[in-house]
Tab-separated table of C-alpha atoms in Angstrom:
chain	number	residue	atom	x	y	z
M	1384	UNK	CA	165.124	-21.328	-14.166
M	1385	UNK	CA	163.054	-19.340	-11.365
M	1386	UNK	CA	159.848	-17.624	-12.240
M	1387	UNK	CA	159.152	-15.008	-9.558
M	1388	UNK	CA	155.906	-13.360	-8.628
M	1389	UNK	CA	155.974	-10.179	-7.001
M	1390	UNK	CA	152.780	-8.870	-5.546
M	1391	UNK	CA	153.767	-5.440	-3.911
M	1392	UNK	CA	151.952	-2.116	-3.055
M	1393	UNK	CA	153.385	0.194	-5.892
M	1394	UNK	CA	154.805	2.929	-3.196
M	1395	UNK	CA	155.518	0.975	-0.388
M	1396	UNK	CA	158.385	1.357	1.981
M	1397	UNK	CA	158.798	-2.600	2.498
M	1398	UNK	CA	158.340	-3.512	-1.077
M	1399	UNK	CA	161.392	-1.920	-2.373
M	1400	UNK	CA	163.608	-3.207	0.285
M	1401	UNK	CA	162.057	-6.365	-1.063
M	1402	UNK	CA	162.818	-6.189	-4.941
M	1403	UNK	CA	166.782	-4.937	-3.961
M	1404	UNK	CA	166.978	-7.780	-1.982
M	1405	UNK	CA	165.761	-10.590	-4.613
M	1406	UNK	CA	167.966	-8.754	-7.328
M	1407	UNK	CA	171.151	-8.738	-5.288
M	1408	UNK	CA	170.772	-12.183	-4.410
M	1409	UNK	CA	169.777	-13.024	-8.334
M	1410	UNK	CA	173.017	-10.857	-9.280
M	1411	UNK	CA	175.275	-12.662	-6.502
M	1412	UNK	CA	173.858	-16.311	-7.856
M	1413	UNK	CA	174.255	-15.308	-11.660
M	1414	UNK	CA	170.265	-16.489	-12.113
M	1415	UNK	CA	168.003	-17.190	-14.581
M	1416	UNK	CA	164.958	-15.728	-13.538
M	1417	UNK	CA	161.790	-14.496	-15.171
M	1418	UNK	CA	159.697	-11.897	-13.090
M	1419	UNK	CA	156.213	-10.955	-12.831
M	1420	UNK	CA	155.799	-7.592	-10.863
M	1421	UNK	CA	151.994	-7.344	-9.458
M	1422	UNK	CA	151.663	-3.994	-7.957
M	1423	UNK	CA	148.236	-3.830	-5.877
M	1424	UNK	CA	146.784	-1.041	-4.284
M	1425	UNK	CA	143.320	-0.916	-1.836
M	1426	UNK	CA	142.656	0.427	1.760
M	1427	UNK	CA	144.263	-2.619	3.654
M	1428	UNK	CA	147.539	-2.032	1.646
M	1429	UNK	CA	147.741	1.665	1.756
M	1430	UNK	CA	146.541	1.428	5.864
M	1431	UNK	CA	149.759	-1.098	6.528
M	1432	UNK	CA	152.083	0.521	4.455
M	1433	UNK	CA	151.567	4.006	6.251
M	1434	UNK	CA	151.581	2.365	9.661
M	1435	UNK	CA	155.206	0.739	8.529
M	1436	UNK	CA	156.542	4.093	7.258
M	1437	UNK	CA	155.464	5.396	10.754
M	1438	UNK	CA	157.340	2.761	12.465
M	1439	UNK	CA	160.258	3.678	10.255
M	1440	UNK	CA	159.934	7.453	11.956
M	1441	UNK	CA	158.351	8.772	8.594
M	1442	UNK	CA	155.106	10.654	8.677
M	1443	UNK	CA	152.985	11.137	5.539
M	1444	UNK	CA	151.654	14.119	5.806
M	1445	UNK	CA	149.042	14.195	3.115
M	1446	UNK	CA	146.782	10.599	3.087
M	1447	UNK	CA	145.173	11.955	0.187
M	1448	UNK	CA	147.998	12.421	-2.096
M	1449	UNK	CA	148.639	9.105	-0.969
M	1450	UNK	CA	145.758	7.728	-1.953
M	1451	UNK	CA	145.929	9.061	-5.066
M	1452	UNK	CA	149.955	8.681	-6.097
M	1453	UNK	CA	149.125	4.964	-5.494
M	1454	UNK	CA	146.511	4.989	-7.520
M	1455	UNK	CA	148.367	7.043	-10.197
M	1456	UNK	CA	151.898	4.555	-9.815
M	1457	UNK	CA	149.287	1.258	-10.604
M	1458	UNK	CA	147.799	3.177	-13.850
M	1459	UNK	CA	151.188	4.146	-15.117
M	1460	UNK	CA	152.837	1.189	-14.510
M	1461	UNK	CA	150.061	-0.966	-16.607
M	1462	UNK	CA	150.630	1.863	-19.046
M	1463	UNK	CA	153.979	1.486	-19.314
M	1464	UNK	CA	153.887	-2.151	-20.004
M	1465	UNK	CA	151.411	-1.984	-22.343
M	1466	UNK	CA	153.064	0.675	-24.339
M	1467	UNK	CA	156.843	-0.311	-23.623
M	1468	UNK	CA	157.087	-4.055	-22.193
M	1469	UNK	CA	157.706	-5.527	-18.405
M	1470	UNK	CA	161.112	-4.460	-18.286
M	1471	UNK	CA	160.368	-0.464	-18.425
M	1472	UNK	CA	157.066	-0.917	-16.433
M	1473	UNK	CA	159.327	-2.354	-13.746
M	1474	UNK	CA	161.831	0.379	-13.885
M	1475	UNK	CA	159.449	2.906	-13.547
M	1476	UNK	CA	158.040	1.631	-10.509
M	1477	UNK	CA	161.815	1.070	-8.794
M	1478	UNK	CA	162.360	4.059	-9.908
M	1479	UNK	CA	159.422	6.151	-8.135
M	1480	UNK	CA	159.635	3.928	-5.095
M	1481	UNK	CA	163.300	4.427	-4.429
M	1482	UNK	CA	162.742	8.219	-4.612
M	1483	UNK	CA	159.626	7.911	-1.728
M	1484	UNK	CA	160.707	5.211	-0.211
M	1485	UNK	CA	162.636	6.474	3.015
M	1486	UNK	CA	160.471	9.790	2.987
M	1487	UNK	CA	156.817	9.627	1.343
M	1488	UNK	CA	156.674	13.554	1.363
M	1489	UNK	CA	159.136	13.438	-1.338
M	1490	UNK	CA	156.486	12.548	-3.494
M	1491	UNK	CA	154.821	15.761	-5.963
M	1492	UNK	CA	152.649	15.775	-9.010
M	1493	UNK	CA	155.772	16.576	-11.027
M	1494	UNK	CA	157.548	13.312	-9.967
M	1495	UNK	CA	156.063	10.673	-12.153
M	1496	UNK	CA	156.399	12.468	-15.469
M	1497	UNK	CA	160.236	13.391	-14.852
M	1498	UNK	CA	160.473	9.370	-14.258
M	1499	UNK	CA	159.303	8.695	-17.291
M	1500	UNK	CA	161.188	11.422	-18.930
M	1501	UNK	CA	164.215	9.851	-17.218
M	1502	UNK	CA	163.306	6.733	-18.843
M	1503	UNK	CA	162.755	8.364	-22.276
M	1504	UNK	CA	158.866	7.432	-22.085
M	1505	UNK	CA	156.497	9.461	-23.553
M	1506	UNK	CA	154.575	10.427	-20.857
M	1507	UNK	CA	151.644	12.048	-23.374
M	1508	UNK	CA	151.558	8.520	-24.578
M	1509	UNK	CA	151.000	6.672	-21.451
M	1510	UNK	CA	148.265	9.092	-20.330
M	1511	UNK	CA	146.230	8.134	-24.007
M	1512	UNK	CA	142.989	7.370	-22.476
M	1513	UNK	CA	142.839	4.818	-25.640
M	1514	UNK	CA	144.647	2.466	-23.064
M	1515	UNK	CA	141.882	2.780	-20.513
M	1516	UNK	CA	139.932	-0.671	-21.207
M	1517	UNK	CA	143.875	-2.343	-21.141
M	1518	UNK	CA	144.678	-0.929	-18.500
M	1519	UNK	CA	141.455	-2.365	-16.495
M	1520	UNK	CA	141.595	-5.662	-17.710
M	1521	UNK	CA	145.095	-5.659	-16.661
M	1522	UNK	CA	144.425	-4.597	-13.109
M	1523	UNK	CA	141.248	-7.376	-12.556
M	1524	UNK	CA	144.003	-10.023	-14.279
M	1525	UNK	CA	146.382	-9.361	-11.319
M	1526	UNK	CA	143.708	-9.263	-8.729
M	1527	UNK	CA	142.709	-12.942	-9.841
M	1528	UNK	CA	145.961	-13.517	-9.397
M	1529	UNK	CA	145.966	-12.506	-5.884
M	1530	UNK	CA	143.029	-14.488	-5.278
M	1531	UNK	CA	144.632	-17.760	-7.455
M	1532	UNK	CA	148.067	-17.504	-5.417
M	1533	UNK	CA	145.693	-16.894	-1.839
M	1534	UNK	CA	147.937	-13.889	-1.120
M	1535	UNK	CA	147.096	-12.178	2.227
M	1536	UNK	CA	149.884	-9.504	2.823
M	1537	UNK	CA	151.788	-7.288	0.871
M	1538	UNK	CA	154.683	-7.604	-0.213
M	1539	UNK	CA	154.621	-11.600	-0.926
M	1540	UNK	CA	156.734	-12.903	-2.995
M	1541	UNK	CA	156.210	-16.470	-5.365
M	1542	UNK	CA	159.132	-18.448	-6.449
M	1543	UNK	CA	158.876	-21.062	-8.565
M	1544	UNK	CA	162.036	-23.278	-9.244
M	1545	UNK	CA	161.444	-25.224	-12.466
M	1546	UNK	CA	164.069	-27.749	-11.798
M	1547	UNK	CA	163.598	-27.855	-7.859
M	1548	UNK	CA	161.631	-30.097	-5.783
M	1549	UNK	CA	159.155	-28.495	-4.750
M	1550	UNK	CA	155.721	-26.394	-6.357
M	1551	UNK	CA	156.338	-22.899	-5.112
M	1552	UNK	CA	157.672	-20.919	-2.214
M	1553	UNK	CA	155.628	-17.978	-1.053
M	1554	UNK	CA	157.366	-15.923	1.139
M	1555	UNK	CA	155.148	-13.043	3.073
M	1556	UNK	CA	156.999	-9.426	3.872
M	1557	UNK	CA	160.926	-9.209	3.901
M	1558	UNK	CA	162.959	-11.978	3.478
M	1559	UNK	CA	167.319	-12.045	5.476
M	1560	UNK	CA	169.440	-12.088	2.397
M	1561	UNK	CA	171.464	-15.454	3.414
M	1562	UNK	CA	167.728	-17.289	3.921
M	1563	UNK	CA	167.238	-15.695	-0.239
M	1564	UNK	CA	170.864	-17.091	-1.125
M	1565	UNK	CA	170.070	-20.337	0.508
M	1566	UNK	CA	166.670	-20.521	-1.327
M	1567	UNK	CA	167.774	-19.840	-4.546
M	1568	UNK	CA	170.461	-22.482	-4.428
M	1569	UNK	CA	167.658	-24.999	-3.705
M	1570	UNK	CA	169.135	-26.160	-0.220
M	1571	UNK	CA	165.961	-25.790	1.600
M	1572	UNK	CA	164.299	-29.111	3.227
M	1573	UNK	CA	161.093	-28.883	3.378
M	1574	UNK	CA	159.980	-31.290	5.088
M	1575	UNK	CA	162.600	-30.381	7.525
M	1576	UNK	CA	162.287	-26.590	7.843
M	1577	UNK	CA	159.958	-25.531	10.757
M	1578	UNK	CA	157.944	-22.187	9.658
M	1579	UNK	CA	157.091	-24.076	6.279
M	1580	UNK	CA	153.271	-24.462	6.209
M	1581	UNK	CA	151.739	-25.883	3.016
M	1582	UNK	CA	148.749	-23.539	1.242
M	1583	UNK	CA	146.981	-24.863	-1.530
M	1584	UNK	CA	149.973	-25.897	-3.992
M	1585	UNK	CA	152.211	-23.568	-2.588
M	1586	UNK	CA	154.580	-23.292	0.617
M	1587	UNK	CA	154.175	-20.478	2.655
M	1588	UNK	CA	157.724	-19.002	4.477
């Protein structure tokens, strides 16, 4: 059994080339996993992430509807989970970044309610401000999270292998699919592996 932490900006270019790559090697394997998605948005995060979409030959043309569609994609996706469970929260967010994530300027104001019509949410439900007080204590429990797991760049990913040798694995950015397969089949050495640095109770990749 693998428990997974995902801490990932909730629009960012790298972090959905990050969750397809976990899933397909968690499909190939036939896993049993249990995730945690931890979507985290500040300066630092939206600053890299726009930098890396530049590299990538995108250009966001509007920083403040940046700003504020990452802001809007953390609310809804604490929403979500409050009012429908993990599992929708998480589609919503794949969803939305898989339709920005090659061109940002895809993005409108229309795009996150047909998402959640998509997903047969009710997006008058999700916008209740009744939520409001979840929806922050939500948000400060994942940033003590980021502080608990010492996490530095986004998107890091946790993996925990209950039956493995080992506390955690954090891996920090994108991760070669055959270096994921290898992982998940618990062939790593640690001891062995050069690039393995040990943080706290964790290993960092």
């Amino acid at each position: 059994m693998f428990e997974i932490f995902l801490f990932v900006n909730p629009i960012g270019i790298y972090c959905y080339d990050t969750e397809i790559l976990i899933k397909e090697a968690i499909d190939e394997l036939n896993l049993n996993t249990s995730f945690h998605f931890i979507p985290i948005t500040n300066t630092k995060v939206a600053r890299e992430d726009i930098i890396r979409r530049k590299k990538e030959g995108q250009k966001v043309n509007d920083i403040p509807q940046y700003t504020v569609a990452s802001h809007q994609a953390l609310r809804y996706y604490h929403a979500i989970r409050f009012e429908y469970g993990n599992k929708k929260a998480r589609l919503y967010l794949i969803s939305l970044q898989k339709a920005i994530s090659r061109n940002f300027n895809n993005y409108s104001t229309d795009l996150p309610k047909k998402i959640t019509l998509d997903l047969n949410l009710d997006f008058n439900r999700i916008n209740n401000p009744r939520i409001d007080k979840y929806i922050k204590d939500s948000i400060q429990q994942d940033k003590e999270l980021v502080k608990k797991f010492n996490v530095h760049n986004i998107p890091t990913t946790i993996i925990f292998n209950e039956n493995g040798n080992y506390n955690g694995i954090l891996i920090e950015g994108t991760v070669a699919h055959d270096k994921l397969i290898t992982l998940f089949k618990n062939d790593y050495r640690l001891n062995e592996e050069p690039g393995y640095l040990p943080t706290n109770h964790l290993h960092l990749m």
